[in-house]
Amino acid sequence: MMPATEPPITCLVLEDDLLMRDLVGSFVEQVPALQLIGLHEQPLAAFEQLARQPADLLISDIEMPGLNGLELVRALRQPPLVIFMTSHQKYAAQSYEVDAVDYLLKPLAFDRFLRAIDKARQLLQHRRAARLINEPSPAPWPPSTPGSSSQEDYFFIRTEMQFVKLRYDEVAYIEAMRDFSKVFLEDGTVHITLVNLKNIESQLPAPLFVRTHRSFLVNASKIEVITNQDVKLLKVAVPLSQTYRDEVTERVVQNRLITRRSG
């Protein structure tokens, strides 16, 4: 899962149920890329350890007595990457608000756990690459041609040590992951770029992309269904928050809605 030249992913587990805590601990110990540095029952104990000993990854239950997993992450000044695990789907939207890497439903399956760990591994690789590069602020992205009022139909992103050319019409949506972003293409390809979502949104053509959630920017032309909770495109459901619902509906539907005319 992880090249031997890379440092291990330091990991802390928080779970108040003994059997589940032992299970997750055993999962962690089976993955060579992970280094378990804490196995906690109480949220405050986990908080104190993370305050004095930063970790790369926190794997945490959500519903616990006193401080729950979401509140714990919000309380940390520099939270690690987080994978939540819970028996309830109702916390999914809140997990996006704290930029969770993944959201696992109990009972946990080891193969699903491995997929979540692989997501965290990729994000840590890019974060470490960003620190190593230590480059100045990137130039305007995508670049524009001086004196030209029209946008090209493509742009470039930087992923680790290379530049990747993408066409606007092949981008399905973009997801915020703290200080970088994941670009999902129509063909299923995913690119991670060292640019946050706010900067991407400000430099992409506004008519083509619409914000559906604080963590998601969607290609408006790909949206097929709009509900109260999400937008659906390419068989994927992307969260739609109340803040952006009216704007998304107006931008996407516009004057294309077929209505029953009176008279």
mmCIF file of C-alpha atoms in Angstrom:
data_model
loop_
_atom_site.group_PDB
_atom_site.id
_atom_site.type_symbol
_atom_site.label_atom_id
_atom_site.label_comp_id
_atom_site.label_asym_id
_atom_site.label_seq_id
_atom_site.Cartn_x
_atom_site.Cartn_y
_atom_site.Cartn_z
ATOM 1 C CA MET A 1 0.000 0.000 0.000
ATOM 2 C CA MET A 2 2.809 2.382 0.763
ATOM 3 C CA PRO A 3 6.366 2.617 -0.580
ATOM 4 C CA ALA A 4 9.005 1.628 1.948
ATOM 5 C CA THR A 5 10.790 4.950 1.507
ATOM 6 C CA GLU A 6 7.851 6.890 2.951
ATOM 7 C CA PRO A 7 7.458 7.439 6.704
ATOM 8 C CA PRO A 8 4.638 5.540 8.425
ATOM 9 C CA ILE A 9 1.246 7.151 8.971
ATOM 10 C CA THR A 10 0.918 7.807 12.687
ATOM 11 C CA CYS A 11 -2.592 6.872 13.725
ATOM 12 C CA LEU A 12 -4.793 7.364 16.796
ATOM 13 C CA VAL A 13 -8.043 5.425 17.360
ATOM 14 C CA LEU A 14 -10.948 6.741 19.449
ATOM 15 C CA GLU A 15 -13.872 4.403 20.171
ATOM 16 C CA ASP A 16 -15.855 4.016 23.398
ATOM 17 C CA ASP A 17 -17.057 0.487 22.636
ATOM 18 C CA LEU A 18 -14.442 -2.068 23.754
ATOM 19 C CA LEU A 19 -15.129 -4.685 21.074
ATOM 20 C CA MET A 20 -15.141 -2.118 18.276
ATOM 21 C CA ARG A 21 -12.008 -0.459 19.665
ATOM 22 C CA ASP A 22 -10.179 -3.787 19.666
ATOM 23 C CA LEU A 23 -11.404 -4.533 16.133
ATOM 24 C CA VAL A 24 -10.202 -1.205 14.718
ATOM 25 C CA GLY A 25 -6.920 -1.585 16.586
ATOM 26 C CA SER A 26 -6.437 -4.993 14.959
ATOM 27 C CA PHE A 27 -7.257 -3.497 11.532
ATOM 28 C CA VAL A 28 -4.607 -0.817 12.043
ATOM 29 C CA GLU A 29 -1.985 -3.364 13.113
ATOM 30 C CA GLN A 30 -2.561 -5.366 9.908
ATOM 31 C CA VAL A 31 -1.645 -2.401 7.688
ATOM 32 C CA PRO A 32 2.150 -1.939 7.443
ATOM 33 C CA ALA A 33 1.730 1.710 6.422
ATOM 34 C CA LEU A 34 0.093 2.569 9.765
ATOM 35 C CA GLN A 35 1.750 3.165 13.124
ATOM 36 C CA LEU A 36 -0.691 3.047 16.052
ATOM 37 C CA ILE A 37 0.272 5.665 18.646
ATOM 38 C CA GLY A 38 -2.919 5.736 20.704
ATOM 39 C CA LEU A 39 -6.024 3.646 21.398
ATOM 40 C CA HIS A 40 -8.550 5.628 23.443
ATOM 41 C CA GLU A 41 -11.965 5.144 25.005
ATOM 42 C CA GLN A 42 -12.432 8.729 26.240
ATOM 43 C CA PRO A 43 -12.531 11.728 23.826
ATOM 44 C CA LEU A 44 -10.716 13.998 26.300
ATOM 45 C CA ALA A 45 -7.828 11.538 26.553
ATOM 46 C CA ALA A 46 -7.527 11.544 22.769
ATOM 47 C CA PHE A 47 -7.713 15.340 22.746
ATOM 48 C CA GLU A 48 -4.889 15.627 25.279
ATOM 49 C CA GLN A 49 -2.650 13.243 23.345
ATOM 50 C CA LEU A 50 -3.247 15.030 20.039
ATOM 51 C CA ALA A 51 -2.519 18.370 21.712
ATOM 52 C CA ARG A 52 0.923 17.234 22.839
ATOM 53 C CA GLN A 53 1.698 14.620 20.148
ATOM 54 C CA PRO A 54 0.308 15.424 16.677
ATOM 55 C CA ALA A 55 -0.781 12.451 14.575
ATOM 56 C CA ASP A 56 -1.248 12.068 10.836
ATOM 57 C CA LEU A 57 -4.618 10.332 11.133
ATOM 58 C CA LEU A 58 -7.471 10.072 13.628
ATOM 59 C CA ILE A 59 -9.945 7.192 13.284
ATOM 60 C CA SER A 60 -12.874 8.132 15.479
ATOM 61 C CA ASP A 61 -16.372 7.120 16.443
ATOM 62 C CA ILE A 62 -18.893 9.986 16.385
ATOM 63 C CA GLU A 63 -21.470 9.218 19.071
ATOM 64 C CA MET A 64 -19.760 9.094 22.478
ATOM 65 C CA PRO A 65 -20.637 10.327 25.978
ATOM 66 C CA GLY A 66 -19.713 13.967 26.532
ATOM 67 C CA LEU A 67 -17.559 15.224 23.673
ATOM 68 C CA ASN A 68 -18.472 13.515 20.388
ATOM 69 C CA GLY A 69 -16.086 12.893 17.513
ATOM 70 C CA LEU A 70 -17.192 15.916 15.477
ATOM 71 C CA GLU A 71 -16.828 18.253 18.450
ATOM 72 C CA LEU A 72 -13.391 16.836 19.194
ATOM 73 C CA VAL A 73 -12.128 17.590 15.680
ATOM 74 C CA ARG A 74 -13.589 21.118 15.778
ATOM 75 C CA ALA A 75 -11.857 21.736 19.121
ATOM 76 C CA LEU A 76 -8.386 20.858 17.824
ATOM 77 C CA ARG A 77 -6.280 23.791 16.594
ATOM 78 C CA GLN A 78 -4.512 21.632 14.005
ATOM 79 C CA PRO A 79 -6.615 18.503 13.532
ATOM 80 C CA PRO A 80 -5.137 15.497 11.722
ATOM 81 C CA LEU A 81 -6.807 13.819 8.792
ATOM 82 C CA VAL A 82 -9.964 12.129 10.082
ATOM 83 C CA ILE A 83 -11.840 8.962 9.237
ATOM 84 C CA PHE A 84 -15.175 8.745 11.048
ATOM 85 C CA MET A 85 -16.981 5.513 11.875
ATOM 86 C CA THR A 86 -20.577 5.375 13.062
ATOM 87 C CA SER A 87 -23.763 3.342 13.002
ATOM 88 C CA HIS A 88 -25.784 6.281 11.642
ATOM 89 C CA GLN A 89 -25.856 7.970 8.233
ATOM 90 C CA LYS A 90 -27.263 11.207 9.678
ATOM 91 C CA TYR A 91 -23.792 12.588 10.432
ATOM 92 C CA ALA A 92 -22.525 12.394 6.848
ATOM 93 C CA ALA A 93 -23.181 16.067 6.037
ATOM 94 C CA GLN A 94 -21.515 17.241 9.261
ATOM 95 C CA SER A 95 -18.465 15.107 8.511
ATOM 96 C CA TYR A 96 -17.989 17.050 5.250
ATOM 97 C CA GLU A 97 -17.911 20.271 7.260
ATOM 98 C CA VAL A 98 -14.746 19.135 9.069
ATOM 99 C CA ASP A 99 -13.190 17.757 5.849
ATOM 100 C CA ALA A 100 -13.303 14.111 6.881
ATOM 101 C CA VAL A 101 -11.338 11.805 4.595
ATOM 102 C CA ASP A 102 -14.024 9.128 4.763
ATOM 103 C CA TYR A 103 -17.176 8.084 6.606
ATOM 104 C CA LEU A 104 -17.437 4.395 7.521
ATOM 105 C CA LEU A 105 -20.681 2.757 8.579
ATOM 106 C CA LYS A 106 -20.628 0.022 11.207
ATOM 107 C CA PRO A 107 -20.251 -2.914 11.152
ATOM 108 C CA LEU A 108 -16.819 -2.267 9.622
ATOM 109 C CA ALA A 109 -15.465 -4.400 6.798
ATOM 110 C CA PHE A 110 -11.699 -4.661 6.415
ATOM 111 C CA ASP A 111 -11.721 -4.026 2.641
ATOM 112 C CA ARG A 112 -13.755 -0.830 3.141
ATOM 113 C CA PHE A 113 -11.364 0.207 5.916
ATOM 114 C CA LEU A 114 -8.418 -0.284 3.536
ATOM 115 C CA ARG A 115 -10.015 1.975 0.916
ATOM 116 C CA ALA A 116 -10.396 4.718 3.520
ATOM 117 C CA ILE A 117 -6.764 4.316 4.588
ATOM 118 C CA ASP A 118 -5.637 4.532 0.972
ATOM 119 C CA LYS A 119 -7.479 7.845 0.597
ATOM 120 C CA ALA A 120 -5.679 9.173 3.667
ATOM 121 C CA ARG A 121 -2.353 7.885 2.357
ATOM 122 C CA GLN A 122 -2.766 9.721 -0.952
ATOM 123 C CA LEU A 123 -3.703 12.962 0.789
ATOM 124 C CA LEU A 124 -0.693 12.720 3.102
ATOM 125 C CA GLN A 125 1.593 12.086 0.127
ATOM 126 C CA HIS A 126 0.428 15.298 -1.502
ATOM 127 C CA ARG A 127 0.664 17.254 1.747
ATOM 128 C CA ARG A 128 4.238 16.069 2.294
ATOM 129 C CA ALA A 129 5.109 16.851 -1.329
ATOM 130 C CA ALA A 130 3.776 20.377 -0.858
ATOM 131 C CA ARG A 131 6.039 20.915 2.138
ATOM 132 C CA LEU A 132 9.053 19.562 0.244
ATOM 133 C CA ILE A 133 8.428 21.712 -2.795
ATOM 134 C CA ASN A 134 8.132 24.840 -0.609
ATOM 135 C CA GLU A 135 7.290 26.843 -3.687
ATOM 136 C CA PRO A 136 5.969 30.440 -3.765
ATOM 137 C CA SER A 137 2.297 31.154 -4.331
ATOM 138 C CA PRO A 138 1.216 29.690 -7.676
ATOM 139 C CA ALA A 139 0.603 31.917 -10.672
ATOM 140 C CA PRO A 140 -3.016 32.626 -11.637
ATOM 141 C CA TRP A 141 -4.727 29.361 -12.441
ATOM 142 C CA PRO A 142 -5.847 28.711 -15.106
ATOM 143 C CA PRO A 143 -3.653 31.189 -17.004
ATOM 144 C CA SER A 144 -5.331 33.729 -19.261
ATOM 145 C CA THR A 145 -4.044 35.194 -22.485
ATOM 146 C CA PRO A 146 -3.253 38.938 -22.236
ATOM 147 C CA GLY A 147 -5.686 41.027 -24.203
ATOM 148 C CA SER A 148 -8.099 38.160 -24.722
ATOM 149 C CA SER A 149 -11.648 38.285 -23.360
ATOM 150 C CA SER A 150 -12.430 34.647 -24.096
ATOM 151 C CA GLN A 151 -11.513 31.594 -21.990
ATOM 152 C CA GLU A 152 -9.692 28.611 -23.446
ATOM 153 C CA ASP A 153 -11.528 25.294 -23.129
ATOM 154 C CA TYR A 154 -8.869 23.786 -20.875
ATOM 155 C CA PHE A 155 -6.695 24.516 -17.860
ATOM 156 C CA PHE A 156 -3.733 22.972 -16.044
ATOM 157 C CA ILE A 157 -3.392 21.711 -12.491
ATOM 158 C CA ARG A 158 -0.236 20.795 -10.631
ATOM 159 C CA THR A 159 -0.180 17.352 -9.064
ATOM 160 C CA GLU A 160 2.985 16.634 -7.106
ATOM 161 C CA MET A 161 5.852 17.176 -9.604
ATOM 162 C CA GLN A 162 3.899 17.468 -12.867
ATOM 163 C CA PHE A 163 1.351 19.628 -14.675
ATOM 164 C CA VAL A 164 -1.827 17.978 -15.970
ATOM 165 C CA LYS A 165 -3.986 19.450 -18.718
ATOM 166 C CA LEU A 166 -7.760 19.128 -18.190
ATOM 167 C CA ARG A 167 -10.685 20.219 -20.361
ATOM 168 C CA TYR A 168 -13.539 21.973 -18.619
ATOM 169 C CA ASP A 169 -16.084 19.594 -20.128
ATOM 170 C CA GLU A 170 -14.349 16.509 -18.682
ATOM 171 C CA VAL A 171 -14.475 17.783 -15.079
ATOM 172 C CA ALA A 172 -17.478 16.440 -13.147
ATOM 173 C CA TYR A 173 -16.907 18.021 -9.727
ATOM 174 C CA ILE A 174 -14.197 19.171 -7.328
ATOM 175 C CA GLU A 175 -14.044 18.360 -3.624
ATOM 176 C CA ALA A 176 -12.234 20.407 -0.975
ATOM 177 C CA MET A 177 -9.738 18.584 1.212
ATOM 178 C CA ARG A 178 -8.472 21.332 3.551
ATOM 179 C CA ASP A 179 -5.494 22.964 1.832
ATOM 180 C CA PHE A 180 -5.798 21.008 -1.428
ATOM 181 C CA SER A 181 -8.561 19.685 -3.699
ATOM 182 C CA LYS A 182 -9.644 16.508 -5.469
ATOM 183 C CA VAL A 183 -10.713 16.912 -9.100
ATOM 184 C CA PHE A 184 -13.109 14.172 -10.266
ATOM 185 C CA LEU A 185 -13.307 13.634 -14.033
ATOM 186 C CA GLU A 186 -16.204 12.239 -16.029
ATOM 187 C CA ASP A 187 -14.267 9.035 -16.805
ATOM 188 C CA GLY A 188 -13.680 8.299 -13.113
ATOM 189 C CA THR A 189 -10.108 9.625 -12.950
ATOM 190 C CA VAL A 190 -9.259 11.590 -9.796
ATOM 191 C CA HIS A 191 -6.479 14.184 -9.519
ATOM 192 C CA ILE A 192 -5.300 15.834 -6.300
ATOM 193 C CA THR A 193 -3.943 19.365 -6.625
ATOM 194 C CA LEU A 194 -2.171 21.560 -4.099
ATOM 195 C CA VAL A 195 -4.704 24.398 -4.483
ATOM 196 C CA ASN A 196 -7.640 24.949 -2.138
ATOM 197 C CA LEU A 197 -11.214 25.040 -3.402
ATOM 198 C CA LYS A 198 -11.661 28.773 -2.831
ATOM 199 C CA ASN A 199 -8.752 29.593 -5.142
ATOM 200 C CA ILE A 200 -9.923 27.105 -7.761
ATOM 201 C CA GLU A 201 -13.441 28.550 -7.766
ATOM 202 C CA SER A 202 -12.144 32.103 -8.171
ATOM 203 C CA GLN A 203 -10.125 31.134 -11.249
ATOM 204 C CA LEU A 204 -12.549 28.849 -13.074
ATOM 205 C CA PRO A 205 -15.195 30.319 -15.435
ATOM 206 C CA ALA A 206 -18.178 31.180 -13.209
ATOM 207 C CA PRO A 207 -20.838 30.214 -15.783
ATOM 208 C CA LEU A 208 -19.486 26.659 -16.006
ATOM 209 C CA PHE A 209 -19.134 25.699 -12.350
ATOM 210 C CA VAL A 210 -21.489 26.143 -9.403
ATOM 211 C CA ARG A 211 -20.909 25.699 -5.667
ATOM 212 C CA THR A 212 -23.343 23.188 -4.115
ATOM 213 C CA HIS A 213 -21.706 22.943 -0.697
ATOM 214 C CA ARG A 214 -18.823 24.573 1.125
ATOM 215 C CA SER A 215 -16.745 21.542 0.123
ATOM 216 C CA PHE A 216 -17.998 20.916 -3.422
ATOM 217 C CA LEU A 217 -17.827 22.721 -6.772
ATOM 218 C CA VAL A 218 -19.791 21.067 -9.591
ATOM 219 C CA ASN A 219 -19.779 21.337 -13.377
ATOM 220 C CA ALA A 220 -23.289 22.750 -13.870
ATOM 221 C CA SER A 221 -23.762 21.050 -17.249
ATOM 222 C CA LYS A 222 -23.314 17.602 -15.656
ATOM 223 C CA ILE A 223 -26.117 17.965 -13.096
ATOM 224 C CA GLU A 224 -29.051 15.667 -13.936
ATOM 225 C CA VAL A 225 -31.171 15.738 -10.758
ATOM 226 C CA ILE A 226 -31.568 18.324 -7.974
ATOM 227 C CA THR A 227 -33.111 17.310 -4.632
ATOM 228 C CA ASN A 228 -33.310 19.084 -1.291
ATOM 229 C CA GLN A 229 -30.177 17.286 -0.072
ATOM 230 C CA ASP A 230 -27.974 16.710 -3.129
ATOM 231 C CA VAL A 231 -27.389 16.976 -6.842
ATOM 232 C CA LYS A 232 -26.913 13.856 -8.944
ATOM 233 C CA LEU A 233 -24.502 13.545 -11.827
ATOM 234 C CA LEU A 234 -22.909 10.533 -13.483
ATOM 235 C CA LYS A 235 -24.602 8.252 -10.892
ATOM 236 C CA VAL A 236 -22.896 10.186 -8.077
ATOM 237 C CA ALA A 237 -24.746 12.184 -5.382
ATOM 238 C CA VAL A 238 -22.954 15.393 -4.342
ATOM 239 C CA PRO A 239 -24.190 17.211 -1.202
ATOM 240 C CA LEU A 240 -26.368 20.295 -1.701
ATOM 241 C CA SER A 241 -26.607 22.608 1.298
ATOM 242 C CA GLN A 242 -29.469 24.997 1.960
ATOM 243 C CA THR A 243 -27.104 27.950 1.528
ATOM 244 C CA TYR A 244 -26.542 27.177 -2.165
ATOM 245 C CA ARG A 245 -29.825 25.472 -3.103
ATOM 246 C CA ASP A 246 -31.588 28.460 -4.681
ATOM 247 C CA GLU A 247 -28.528 29.540 -6.651
ATOM 248 C CA VAL A 248 -27.934 26.016 -7.972
ATOM 249 C CA THR A 249 -31.570 25.611 -9.019
ATOM 250 C CA GLU A 250 -31.591 28.984 -10.778
ATOM 251 C CA ARG A 251 -28.240 28.413 -12.519
ATOM 252 C CA VAL A 252 -28.974 24.869 -13.672
ATOM 253 C CA VAL A 253 -32.688 24.980 -14.461
ATOM 254 C CA GLN A 254 -32.853 28.611 -15.684
ATOM 255 C CA ASN A 255 -35.578 28.958 -18.323
ATOM 256 C CA ARG A 256 -35.541 25.283 -19.285
ATOM 257 C CA LEU A 257 -38.273 24.188 -16.880
ATOM 258 C CA ILE A 258 -41.384 22.827 -18.621
ATOM 259 C CA THR A 259 -44.448 24.146 -16.784
ATOM 260 C CA ARG A 260 -48.218 23.810 -17.007
ATOM 261 C CA ARG A 261 -49.338 27.082 -18.543
ATOM 262 C CA SER A 262 -52.664 28.573 -17.543
ATOM 263 C CA GLY A 263 -55.223 29.712 -20.063
#
